[in-house]
Amino acid sequence: MLRALKEWGELFERPIYDKVKADKVIVLEFELDNVGNATLKDISLEEFSEDKLNKYLYRRAKSSNPPTYSPTLRLNTEDISKSLNNLIKVNRKLRGVPQISIDVETVAERIRGMIEGTEKSTSYLITIRFNGKYIGEMPEYIKAVGDLIKGSYEKNGICSICGEEKKVAEDLPFNFLTYDKPGYIVGGFREDVAYKNSPICFDCYEKIRIARQNLESATFKLAGTEYMLIPETLKKENLQKLKELFEYLRENNLNLDNLDKVHLYDLLEGLVREEDKNLIFSILDNLQEISGERGLDILSIFSRFKDIIIAHFLFIKREQSREAIELYISDVFPSRIDYLFKVKGFIEELGIVGNFDYRLINEFFKEKGFYQMVEATFWGKRVENAFLCDGLMNVIRESFKEWDKRTDYKLIGEALAVYLFVRITTEGLSMQQSQNLQSLEEFFVWVKNLPSIGSEDWKYGLVLMGFLTEYLLEEQRKERKSKPFLKKLKSLKMDWGDIIKLLPELRQKLEEYEAFDYQSVKMLFGEISQTLLQSTKPKASVGELNFYFASGMGLYGIYGGLMFNRKQTNEEVEE
C-alpha cells in the first residue's frame, strides 16, 4: 500500500504545506524595518480561502508542542494564549526568518474580543504577515520550514519504502503508529530505536503525504462509509491516466449530468477491457451502482478496467488526532469487482429486492461486522454461516416483535438477498438464472436452485415450512384479526426439536381452518414432511435454523399467490 501511495504521489508536485480547512483566519500583521525588526501593527480577521493554502503555509508537526512546523496553526479558542505561545515557539525554531515579540495576554484579549459572539463551531487559523506578505509568499520561510522538517530525519537507516540508505525517521503520514506501549515497538520504551519500526526517508514521506491528501479529496463512499481507493499499476502511463480520470470526476463532484462522454472516452481509452470499448459511450446511460451512494459509483467504472490495474481499499476511523485502520483490503482486481456486480444482477433477477447494494449489508451489520462483510466479499474470504445468520436474525427478530400487527416481508427479502450475496461471493457458488414462476411446483424448483439453500434438504424444508406457516398466519389474520399461532414460533428462537414438534401442530391448525384439504396446501405440507422428517439433525445454530424458516415467511409475501393459482392447480381460489 505504501509503495502504491508513493508511486501515486510521484505524479504530483509536492508543496511543503498541508491542506487544512477552517472558517476564518486571524492574521497578526507585522511591519519590518530596514534591519529586520518586526513590530506588531494590526490584528485582522478574514475569510478562509483554499486558494491561499500556499500562502498560509500550514504544515502539521509530529508533536503537539508546537503542533506545526510553521507559525500557522489552528486557534485554540479555549486557550488563545497557548496558541500564541506555540506560534512564537515554532517561529523561533526557524532559521533565517524574522523573529517576533508580542505581549501574549494583550493580543489574546484582542483576539477574544474579535471572535466573541460567533458560533462555537467556527474554526480559526492564526498566522502572521510581514509588510502585507503571508509567510508562504516569503522564500526564507518556505526554505526554513523545509529545513526544519528535514532536520527531524537524523537517523541513518534503510528506508522501508524505497530501500535506499538515507537519513530516516519513525514517521508516516498516518497516525497509526504507537510508541507508548511495550511490545508495540522495537526496544520497548526506547525512543532512540523506535524508528526501526517504520524507517522512512524524507522524499518518500513527502510523496506519500501528497498522495494521501490527493486521494482523500475524492471522498468515495461505500454505504456511507468513506474509504480511500489507492490504485496501482506497473505502467506509469496508465497511472497517469487514472490520475486524470480521478481529477475529472472530482472536479465534477461525481455528477453524471456534468460529465462529457467524449472526454470520458479519451480518459478511459486503454484502461477498459477490449469487450467493453463500446461501453465507454453508454456507461452513463446504463450505469449500475453497488456502493449504496447516489451519483457516479467509482466501482462501476473500476469494474470495467483491465486487470493490469489493482486497487487497495483503506477505511480509516478518526477520533480527534488519532487514526485507526478499520479495514485494509489489498490487491483487488477489476475482474473481482465486476464479479460482485454480476452477483448483484443475479440477486435482483430473483425478485426478492428491487435494488441490491452494500447499503443493505450495512442495515444488518454495523461497524466491525460491516467491515468483515466488505472484506469477505471483496476478497472471497469465507464467512462462518452461523455468524452471518445470527447477524441477520438480530434485525429480523426486532421486526418480528410487531409481526402480529404488520408483516415486514421487505426486510426479510433484504436479509435473504444479503445472505445469498455473501454466500455466493465468498464461496463461488453457481448462479442459475431464475424464471417467471407460474406454479407451486416451479416454486419448489426455484428454492432448490437458490445457492447454498437448495443444496441441503433441511434448509430447503425449513424455507417451505416458513412459507406455509406464513400462509396459516395470514388465514388467522383474515378470520380473527390476530395471529395466535405466532406464539408457537418462540420469537424465532426455535431449535431443531421445536421445529419438528411444530410440524404436526401446523397441520392441526390448517385442518381447524379447513385449509388442509386444498391441493396446494397438501402438496406443500407433503414436501415439507418428506424433506424434514428424512433429514438428520443438522449441525446448525439456532440463528441458522430460524433464518431459513424466516426466509420462507418472507418469500410468502412475494410468491404466496402461487398457492392458489387456478390455472395451474385446477382448484378453488381461496379468499
Coordinates of C-alpha atoms in Angstrom, one line a residue:
M1 CA 0.0 0.0 0.0
L2 CA 2.7 2.5 1.0
R3 CA 4.7 1.8 -2.2
A4 CA 1.5 2.3 -4.2
L5 CA 0.9 5.6 -2.4
K6 CA 4.5 6.7 -3.1
E7 CA 4.1 6.0 -6.9
W8 CA 0.8 7.9 -6.9
G9 CA 2.5 10.8 -5.1
E10 CA 5.2 11.0 -7.7
L11 CA 2.6 12.2 -10.2
F12 CA 2.1 15.4 -8.4
E13 CA 4.0 18.5 -7.3
R14 CA 5.0 18.3 -3.7
P15 CA 4.5 21.6 -2.0
I16 CA 5.7 21.8 1.6
Y17 CA 2.4 22.9 3.0
D18 CA -0.5 20.6 4.1
K19 CA -4.1 21.0 3.2
V20 CA -6.3 22.4 6.0
K21 CA -9.8 23.7 6.4
A22 CA -11.1 26.5 8.6
D23 CA -13.9 29.1 8.6
K24 CA -11.8 32.2 9.4
V25 CA -8.2 33.3 9.6
I26 CA -6.8 35.6 12.2
V27 CA -3.7 37.5 10.9
L28 CA -1.1 39.1 13.0
E29 CA 0.2 41.9 10.8
F30 CA 3.9 42.9 11.4
E31 CA 5.9 45.6 10.0
L32 CA 9.6 45.1 9.2
D33 CA 12.1 47.9 9.3
N34 CA 15.3 48.2 7.3
V35 CA 17.3 46.0 9.7
G36 CA 14.6 43.3 10.0
N37 CA 13.0 44.2 13.3
A38 CA 9.3 43.2 13.5
T39 CA 6.6 45.3 15.1
L40 CA 3.0 44.2 15.5
K41 CA 0.8 46.8 13.8
D42 CA -2.6 45.2 13.4
I43 CA -4.7 42.1 14.0
S44 CA -7.3 41.3 11.3
L45 CA -10.0 38.6 10.8
E46 CA -10.6 37.4 7.2
E47 CA -12.4 34.6 5.5
F48 CA -10.5 31.3 5.0
S49 CA -9.7 30.5 1.3
E50 CA -8.4 27.3 -0.1
D51 CA -6.8 29.3 -2.8
K52 CA -4.5 30.7 -0.2
L53 CA -3.3 27.4 1.2
N54 CA 0.2 28.1 -0.3
K55 CA 0.2 31.5 1.4
Y56 CA -0.8 30.2 4.8
L57 CA 2.0 27.6 4.7
Y58 CA 0.3 25.4 7.3
R59 CA 2.3 22.2 8.0
R60 CA 1.4 19.8 10.7
A61 CA 4.2 18.6 13.1
K62 CA 4.7 15.2 14.6
S63 CA 4.2 16.5 18.1
S64 CA 1.6 18.8 19.7
N65 CA 4.1 21.1 21.3
P66 CA 4.2 23.0 19.0
P67 CA 1.6 21.3 16.7
T68 CA 3.0 22.8 13.4
Y69 CA 6.3 23.3 11.6
S70 CA 5.3 26.8 10.6
P71 CA 3.8 29.8 12.5
T72 CA 0.4 29.0 11.1
L73 CA -1.8 26.8 13.3
R74 CA -5.3 26.1 14.4
L75 CA -6.5 28.5 17.1
N76 CA -7.4 27.0 20.4
T77 CA -10.4 29.2 21.3
E78 CA -10.5 27.9 24.8
D79 CA -6.8 28.8 25.4
I80 CA -5.8 31.5 22.9
S81 CA -2.6 32.3 24.9
K82 CA -1.4 28.7 24.4
S83 CA -1.9 29.1 20.6
L84 CA 0.1 32.3 20.6
N85 CA 2.9 30.8 22.6
N86 CA 3.1 27.9 20.2
L87 CA 3.2 30.3 17.3
I88 CA 6.1 32.2 18.8
K89 CA 7.9 28.9 19.8
V90 CA 7.8 27.4 16.3
N91 CA 8.9 30.7 14.7
R92 CA 12.0 30.7 16.9
K93 CA 12.9 27.3 15.6
L94 CA 13.0 28.5 12.1
R95 CA 16.4 29.7 10.8
G96 CA 16.8 32.9 8.7
V97 CA 13.3 34.3 9.3
P98 CA 12.2 37.5 11.1
Q99 CA 11.7 36.9 14.8
I100 CA 8.7 38.4 16.6
S101 CA 7.8 39.6 20.1
I102 CA 4.3 40.3 21.4
D103 CA 2.5 40.7 24.7
V104 CA 0.7 37.4 24.6
E105 CA -2.0 38.3 27.1
T106 CA -2.8 41.6 25.4
V107 CA -3.0 40.0 22.0
A108 CA -5.1 37.1 23.3
E109 CA -7.6 39.5 24.8
R110 CA -7.9 41.4 21.5
I111 CA -8.5 38.1 19.6
R112 CA -11.0 37.0 22.2
G113 CA -13.0 40.2 21.6
M114 CA -12.9 39.7 17.8
I115 CA -14.4 36.2 17.9
E116 CA -16.8 36.8 20.8
G117 CA -20.4 36.2 19.8
T118 CA -19.5 33.9 16.8
E119 CA -20.8 30.3 16.6
K120 CA -18.9 27.9 18.8
S121 CA -18.4 25.6 15.9
T122 CA -16.5 28.3 14.0
S123 CA -12.9 27.2 13.3
Y124 CA -9.9 29.5 13.0
L125 CA -6.4 29.5 11.7
I126 CA -3.9 32.0 13.1
T127 CA -1.0 33.1 11.0
I128 CA 1.4 36.1 10.5
R129 CA 2.2 38.5 7.7
F130 CA 5.1 40.9 7.2
N131 CA 4.6 44.1 5.3
G132 CA 1.5 42.6 3.7
K133 CA 3.2 39.3 2.7
Y134 CA 2.0 35.9 4.0
I135 CA 4.8 33.6 5.2
G136 CA 4.1 31.4 2.2
E137 CA 5.0 34.3 -0.1
M138 CA 8.4 34.7 1.6
P139 CA 11.1 32.3 0.2
E140 CA 13.0 32.4 3.5
Y141 CA 10.0 30.9 5.3
I142 CA 9.5 28.2 2.7
K143 CA 13.2 27.2 3.0
A144 CA 13.2 27.4 6.8
V145 CA 10.1 25.2 7.2
G146 CA 11.6 22.6 4.8
D147 CA 14.9 22.6 6.6
L148 CA 13.1 22.2 10.0
I149 CA 11.2 19.2 8.7
K150 CA 14.3 17.6 7.1
G151 CA 16.2 18.2 10.4
S152 CA 13.9 15.6 12.1
Y153 CA 15.4 12.9 9.7
E154 CA 18.5 12.3 11.7
K155 CA 19.0 8.5 11.9
N156 CA 21.0 6.6 9.4
G157 CA 19.0 3.6 8.0
I158 CA 17.4 1.8 5.1
C159 CA 14.1 3.4 4.0
S160 CA 11.3 0.9 4.3
I161 CA 9.7 2.3 1.1
C162 CA 12.5 2.9 -1.4
G163 CA 15.0 0.6 0.1
E164 CA 17.8 3.2 -0.1
E165 CA 20.2 4.0 2.7
K166 CA 19.4 7.6 3.8
K167 CA 18.5 9.7 6.8
V168 CA 15.3 8.3 8.1
A169 CA 12.7 8.9 10.8
E170 CA 9.9 6.9 12.5
D171 CA 7.1 8.7 10.8
L172 CA 4.2 8.1 8.4
P173 CA 1.5 10.5 7.0
F174 CA -0.9 8.4 9.1
N175 CA -1.4 8.4 12.8
F176 CA -1.3 4.6 13.1
L177 CA 1.9 4.1 14.9
T178 CA 2.1 3.6 18.6
Y179 CA 5.3 4.2 20.6
D180 CA 4.0 4.3 24.1
K181 CA 3.2 0.6 24.8
P182 CA 5.7 -2.1 25.4
G183 CA 5.6 -4.8 22.8
Y184 CA 4.4 -2.4 20.1
I185 CA 7.8 -1.1 19.3
V186 CA 11.3 -2.3 18.8
G187 CA 13.2 -1.9 22.1
G188 CA 10.2 -1.5 24.4
F189 CA 10.1 2.2 25.5
R190 CA 13.5 3.1 24.0
E191 CA 12.6 6.1 21.7
D192 CA 16.1 6.1 20.2
V193 CA 15.4 2.8 18.4
A194 CA 11.7 3.3 17.7
Y195 CA 12.4 4.5 14.2
K196 CA 13.3 0.9 13.2
N197 CA 9.6 0.0 13.2
S198 CA 8.9 2.3 10.2
P199 CA 12.1 3.9 8.9
I200 CA 11.2 6.3 6.1
C201 CA 13.2 8.9 4.3
F202 CA 12.1 12.5 3.7
D203 CA 11.5 12.1 -0.1
C204 CA 9.2 9.0 0.4
Y205 CA 7.4 10.7 3.2
E206 CA 6.6 13.7 1.1
K207 CA 5.3 11.6 -1.8
I208 CA 3.0 9.5 0.5
R209 CA 1.8 12.7 2.2
I210 CA 0.8 14.3 -1.1
A211 CA -0.7 11.1 -2.4
R212 CA -2.9 10.8 0.7
Q213 CA -4.1 14.4 0.5
N214 CA -5.0 13.9 -3.1
L215 CA -6.8 10.6 -2.8
E216 CA -8.7 11.7 0.3
S217 CA -10.2 14.6 -1.7
A218 CA -12.0 12.1 -3.9
T219 CA -14.3 11.2 -0.9
F220 CA -15.6 7.8 -2.3
K221 CA -18.1 6.1 0.0
L222 CA -19.4 2.6 0.5
A223 CA -22.8 2.5 2.2
G224 CA -22.0 5.9 3.7
T225 CA -18.5 4.9 5.0
E226 CA -15.6 6.8 3.5
Y227 CA -12.7 4.9 2.0
M228 CA -9.5 5.7 0.1
L229 CA -9.1 3.9 -3.2
I230 CA -5.4 3.6 -3.9
P231 CA -4.7 2.5 -7.5
E232 CA -1.6 0.6 -8.6
T233 CA -0.3 -0.5 -12.0
L234 CA 3.0 -1.5 -13.5
K235 CA 2.9 1.1 -16.2
K236 CA 3.3 4.7 -15.2
E237 CA 1.4 6.0 -18.2
N238 CA -1.7 4.0 -17.0
L239 CA -1.3 5.6 -13.6
Q240 CA -1.2 9.0 -15.2
K241 CA -4.4 8.2 -17.0
L242 CA -6.0 7.2 -13.7
K243 CA -4.8 10.4 -12.1
E244 CA -6.5 12.5 -14.9
L245 CA -9.7 10.4 -14.6
F246 CA -9.9 10.9 -10.8
E247 CA -9.3 14.6 -11.2
Y248 CA -12.0 14.9 -13.8
L249 CA -14.5 13.0 -11.7
R250 CA -13.6 15.0 -8.6
E251 CA -13.9 18.3 -10.5
N252 CA -17.5 17.4 -11.4
N253 CA -18.3 16.1 -7.9
L254 CA -19.2 12.7 -9.4
N255 CA -22.2 14.3 -11.0
L256 CA -23.4 12.4 -14.0
D257 CA -25.0 15.4 -15.7
N258 CA -21.7 17.2 -15.8
L259 CA -19.6 14.5 -17.5
D260 CA -18.7 14.8 -21.1
K261 CA -18.8 11.4 -22.9
V262 CA -16.2 12.3 -25.4
H263 CA -13.7 13.4 -22.8
L264 CA -14.6 10.3 -20.7
Y265 CA -13.8 8.2 -23.7
D266 CA -10.4 9.8 -24.0
L267 CA -9.7 9.2 -20.3
L268 CA -10.8 5.6 -20.3
E269 CA -9.1 4.6 -23.6
G270 CA -6.6 1.9 -23.0
L271 CA -7.8 1.2 -19.5
V272 CA -11.0 -0.7 -20.1
R273 CA -11.2 -4.3 -21.4
E274 CA -11.5 -4.8 -25.1
E275 CA -15.0 -6.2 -24.9
D276 CA -16.1 -3.0 -23.1
K277 CA -14.8 -0.4 -25.5
N278 CA -18.3 0.3 -26.8
L279 CA -19.4 0.7 -23.2
I280 CA -17.5 3.9 -22.9
F281 CA -20.1 5.9 -24.7
S282 CA -23.0 4.2 -23.0
I283 CA -21.6 4.0 -19.4
L284 CA -23.6 7.0 -18.3
D285 CA -26.8 5.7 -19.8
N286 CA -26.5 2.1 -18.3
L287 CA -24.8 2.8 -15.1
Q288 CA -25.0 0.4 -12.2
E289 CA -24.1 1.1 -8.7
I290 CA -23.2 -1.1 -5.8
S291 CA -21.9 1.3 -3.2
G292 CA -25.3 2.5 -2.0
E293 CA -24.4 6.1 -2.8
R294 CA -26.1 8.5 -5.2
G295 CA -24.1 9.7 -8.1
L296 CA -21.3 8.1 -10.1
D297 CA -20.1 4.9 -8.3
I298 CA -16.4 4.7 -8.9
L299 CA -16.6 0.9 -8.6
S300 CA -18.9 0.8 -11.7
I301 CA -16.0 2.2 -13.7
F302 CA -13.2 0.4 -12.0
S303 CA -15.0 -2.9 -12.7
R304 CA -14.6 -2.3 -16.4
F305 CA -10.8 -1.9 -16.2
K306 CA -8.3 -4.4 -17.4
D307 CA -6.6 -6.5 -14.7
I308 CA -3.4 -4.6 -15.3
I309 CA -4.8 -2.3 -12.6
I310 CA -5.3 -3.2 -9.0
A311 CA -6.8 -1.3 -6.1
H312 CA -6.2 -1.1 -2.4
F313 CA -9.1 0.0 -0.2
L314 CA -8.4 1.8 3.0
F315 CA -11.1 2.5 5.6
I316 CA -9.8 4.8 8.4
K317 CA -11.6 5.8 11.6
R318 CA -10.6 9.2 13.0
E319 CA -11.0 10.2 16.7
Q320 CA -9.6 13.7 17.2
S321 CA -5.9 13.3 16.2
R322 CA -5.9 9.5 16.4
E323 CA -6.4 7.3 13.4
A324 CA -7.1 3.6 13.3
I325 CA -7.3 1.3 10.3
E326 CA -10.8 -0.2 10.4
L327 CA -10.2 -2.2 7.2
Y328 CA -7.4 -2.6 4.6
I329 CA -8.1 -4.7 1.5
S330 CA -5.1 -5.1 -0.7
D331 CA -4.7 -6.2 -4.3
V332 CA -8.3 -6.2 -5.6
F333 CA -8.6 -6.7 -9.3
P334 CA -11.2 -5.0 -11.6
S335 CA -12.5 -8.5 -12.5
R336 CA -13.3 -9.2 -8.9
I337 CA -15.4 -6.0 -8.6
D338 CA -17.0 -7.0 -11.9
Y339 CA -17.9 -10.3 -10.4
L340 CA -19.6 -8.5 -7.5
F341 CA -21.7 -6.6 -10.0
K342 CA -22.7 -9.9 -11.7
V343 CA -23.8 -11.4 -8.4
K344 CA -25.7 -8.2 -7.7
G345 CA -27.5 -8.6 -11.0
F346 CA -28.4 -12.2 -10.2
I347 CA -29.8 -11.2 -6.8
E348 CA -32.0 -8.6 -8.4
E349 CA -33.3 -11.0 -11.0
L350 CA -34.5 -13.3 -8.3
G351 CA -37.1 -10.6 -7.5
I352 CA -36.6 -10.6 -3.7
V353 CA -35.3 -7.0 -3.7
G354 CA -35.6 -4.2 -6.2
N355 CA -32.0 -3.0 -5.9
F356 CA -29.1 -4.6 -4.1
D357 CA -26.1 -2.7 -2.8
Y358 CA -23.9 -2.5 0.2
R359 CA -26.3 -0.2 1.9
L360 CA -28.4 -3.4 2.6
I361 CA -25.5 -5.1 4.2
N362 CA -24.9 -2.1 6.4
E363 CA -28.5 -2.3 7.6
F364 CA -27.8 -5.7 9.2
F365 CA -24.1 -5.5 10.1
K366 CA -22.8 -2.3 11.7
E367 CA -19.2 -1.2 12.2
K368 CA -16.9 -4.3 12.7
G369 CA -19.5 -6.6 11.3
F370 CA -19.9 -4.5 8.2
Y371 CA -16.1 -4.3 7.6
Q372 CA -15.9 -8.0 7.9
M373 CA -18.6 -8.5 5.2
V374 CA -16.9 -6.0 2.9
E375 CA -13.5 -7.7 3.3
A376 CA -15.1 -11.1 2.8
T377 CA -17.0 -10.2 -0.4
F378 CA -14.2 -8.1 -1.9
W379 CA -11.6 -10.9 -1.3
G380 CA -13.7 -14.0 -1.5
K381 CA -12.9 -14.8 2.1
R382 CA -15.3 -17.3 3.8
V383 CA -17.7 -16.1 6.5
E384 CA -19.0 -18.5 9.1
N385 CA -22.6 -19.3 8.3
A386 CA -23.6 -19.1 12.0
F387 CA -22.1 -15.6 12.2
L388 CA -23.9 -14.5 9.0
C389 CA -27.3 -15.9 10.0
D390 CA -27.1 -14.6 13.6
G391 CA -26.4 -11.1 12.4
L392 CA -29.4 -11.2 10.0
M393 CA -31.7 -12.7 12.6
N394 CA -30.8 -10.0 15.2
V395 CA -32.5 -7.5 12.9
I396 CA -35.3 -9.8 11.8
R397 CA -36.3 -10.6 15.4
E398 CA -36.7 -6.9 16.2
S399 CA -39.2 -6.6 13.4
F400 CA -40.9 -9.9 14.4
K401 CA -42.0 -8.3 17.7
E402 CA -44.6 -6.4 15.6
W403 CA -45.5 -9.4 13.3
D404 CA -48.9 -9.7 14.9
K405 CA -49.7 -6.1 13.7
R406 CA -47.8 -5.9 10.5
T407 CA -45.6 -8.2 8.3
D408 CA -42.3 -6.9 7.1
Y409 CA -41.7 -9.0 4.0
K410 CA -39.4 -6.4 2.6
L411 CA -36.9 -6.7 5.5
I412 CA -36.8 -10.5 5.2
G413 CA -36.3 -10.2 1.4
E414 CA -33.4 -7.9 2.0
A415 CA -31.9 -10.2 4.6
L416 CA -32.2 -13.1 2.2
A417 CA -30.5 -11.0 -0.5
V418 CA -27.6 -10.2 1.8
Y419 CA -27.3 -13.9 2.7
L420 CA -27.2 -15.0 -0.9
F421 CA -24.8 -12.2 -1.9
V422 CA -22.3 -13.1 0.8
R423 CA -22.6 -16.9 0.3
I424 CA -22.1 -16.6 -3.5
T425 CA -19.2 -14.1 -3.4
T426 CA -17.3 -15.9 -0.7
E427 CA -17.8 -19.5 -1.9
G428 CA -18.0 -19.0 -5.7
L429 CA -21.4 -20.7 -5.8
S430 CA -23.1 -21.2 -9.2
M431 CA -25.9 -18.9 -10.1
Q432 CA -28.8 -20.4 -12.1
Q433 CA -31.0 -17.9 -13.8
S434 CA -34.5 -17.6 -12.4
Q435 CA -37.7 -17.7 -14.3
N436 CA -41.1 -16.3 -14.1
L437 CA -42.8 -18.7 -11.7
Q438 CA -46.3 -19.8 -12.6
S439 CA -46.9 -22.7 -10.2
L440 CA -46.1 -24.1 -6.8
E441 CA -44.1 -26.9 -8.4
E442 CA -41.9 -24.3 -10.1
F443 CA -41.5 -22.5 -6.8
F444 CA -40.1 -25.8 -5.3
V445 CA -37.6 -25.9 -8.1
W446 CA -36.8 -22.2 -7.7
V447 CA -36.0 -22.7 -4.0
K448 CA -33.9 -25.8 -4.7
N449 CA -31.8 -23.7 -7.1
L450 CA -31.1 -21.0 -4.6
P451 CA -27.3 -21.0 -3.9
S452 CA -26.4 -22.5 -0.6
I453 CA -30.0 -23.2 0.3
G454 CA -31.4 -25.7 -2.1
S455 CA -28.4 -27.9 -2.0
E456 CA -29.3 -29.1 1.6
D457 CA -32.6 -30.8 2.2
W458 CA -33.1 -29.4 5.8
K459 CA -32.6 -25.8 4.6
Y460 CA -35.0 -26.3 1.7
G461 CA -37.5 -27.9 4.0
L462 CA -37.3 -25.0 6.5
V463 CA -37.9 -22.4 3.8
L464 CA -41.0 -24.2 2.7
M465 CA -42.2 -24.6 6.3
G466 CA -41.8 -20.9 6.9
F467 CA -43.7 -20.3 3.7
L468 CA -46.6 -22.5 4.8
T469 CA -46.6 -21.1 8.3
E470 CA -47.0 -17.6 6.9
Y471 CA -49.9 -18.8 4.9
L472 CA -51.6 -20.0 8.1
L473 CA -50.8 -16.7 9.9
E474 CA -52.5 -14.8 7.1
E475 CA -55.5 -17.0 7.3
Q476 CA -55.8 -16.4 11.0
R477 CA -55.4 -12.6 10.4
K478 CA -58.3 -12.7 7.9
E479 CA -60.6 -14.6 10.1
R480 CA -59.7 -13.5 13.7
K481 CA -57.8 -10.2 13.1
S482 CA -55.0 -11.7 15.1
K483 CA -52.3 -14.4 14.7
P484 CA -52.2 -16.6 17.8
F485 CA -50.0 -19.2 16.1
L486 CA -47.1 -16.7 16.3
K487 CA -46.6 -17.9 19.9
K488 CA -45.6 -21.3 18.6
L489 CA -42.6 -19.8 16.8
K490 CA -40.9 -18.8 20.1
S491 CA -39.8 -15.4 18.8
L492 CA -37.9 -17.2 16.0
K493 CA -35.6 -18.9 18.5
M494 CA -36.7 -22.4 17.8
D495 CA -34.2 -25.3 18.0
W496 CA -34.4 -28.4 15.8
G497 CA -36.7 -30.2 18.3
D498 CA -39.1 -27.2 18.4
I499 CA -39.3 -27.2 14.6
I500 CA -40.1 -30.9 14.3
K501 CA -42.7 -30.6 17.0
L502 CA -44.2 -27.6 15.2
L503 CA -44.9 -29.7 12.1
P504 CA -48.0 -31.7 13.4
E505 CA -49.2 -28.5 15.2
L506 CA -49.1 -26.7 11.9
R507 CA -51.2 -29.4 10.2
Q508 CA -53.7 -29.4 13.0
K509 CA -54.2 -25.6 12.7
L510 CA -54.6 -25.9 9.0
E511 CA -57.3 -28.5 9.4
E512 CA -59.1 -26.3 12.0
Y513 CA -59.3 -23.5 9.5
E514 CA -60.4 -26.0 6.8
A515 CA -57.4 -25.2 4.7
F516 CA -55.6 -28.5 4.7
D517 CA -57.9 -30.1 2.0
Y518 CA -56.6 -27.7 -0.6
Q519 CA -54.4 -29.5 -3.1
S520 CA -51.7 -26.8 -2.9
V521 CA -51.6 -27.0 0.9
K522 CA -51.4 -30.8 0.9
M523 CA -48.7 -30.7 -1.7
L524 CA -46.7 -28.1 0.2
F525 CA -47.1 -29.9 3.6
G526 CA -46.1 -33.2 2.0
E527 CA -43.0 -31.7 0.5
I528 CA -42.0 -30.3 3.9
S529 CA -42.7 -33.5 5.8
Q530 CA -40.9 -35.7 3.4
T531 CA -37.8 -33.4 3.4
L532 CA -37.6 -32.6 7.1
L533 CA -38.5 -36.0 8.6
Q534 CA -35.9 -37.7 6.5
S535 CA -33.2 -35.2 7.3
T536 CA -30.8 -35.9 10.1
K537 CA -30.5 -33.3 12.8
P538 CA -28.2 -30.6 11.2
K539 CA -25.2 -29.2 13.0
A540 CA -26.6 -25.7 12.9
S541 CA -27.1 -22.8 15.3
V542 CA -30.5 -21.6 16.4
G543 CA -29.8 -18.5 14.3
E544 CA -29.3 -20.6 11.2
L545 CA -32.4 -22.7 11.6
N546 CA -34.6 -19.7 12.2
F547 CA -33.1 -17.7 9.4
Y548 CA -34.1 -20.3 6.7
F549 CA -37.6 -20.6 8.4
A550 CA -38.0 -16.8 8.4
S551 CA -36.8 -16.6 4.8
G552 CA -39.7 -18.8 3.8
M553 CA -42.1 -16.5 5.7
G554 CA -40.7 -13.5 3.7
L555 CA -41.0 -15.3 0.4
Y556 CA -44.7 -15.9 1.0
G557 CA -45.1 -12.1 0.6
I558 CA -43.7 -12.4 -2.9
Y559 CA -44.9 -15.8 -4.1
G560 CA -47.9 -16.6 -1.9
G561 CA -50.2 -16.1 -4.8
L562 CA -48.8 -19.4 -6.3
M563 CA -50.6 -21.3 -3.6
F564 CA -53.9 -20.9 -5.4
N565 CA -53.1 -20.3 -9.0
R566 CA -56.4 -21.6 -10.6
K567 CA -54.7 -22.1 -14.0
Q568 CA -52.0 -24.4 -12.6
T569 CA -53.8 -26.3 -9.8
N570 CA -57.4 -26.6 -11.0
E571 CA -58.7 -25.8 -7.6
E572 CA -60.9 -23.2 -5.9
V573 CA -59.3 -19.8 -5.2
E574 CA -59.5 -19.1 -1.5
E575 CA -60.1 -15.5 -0.4

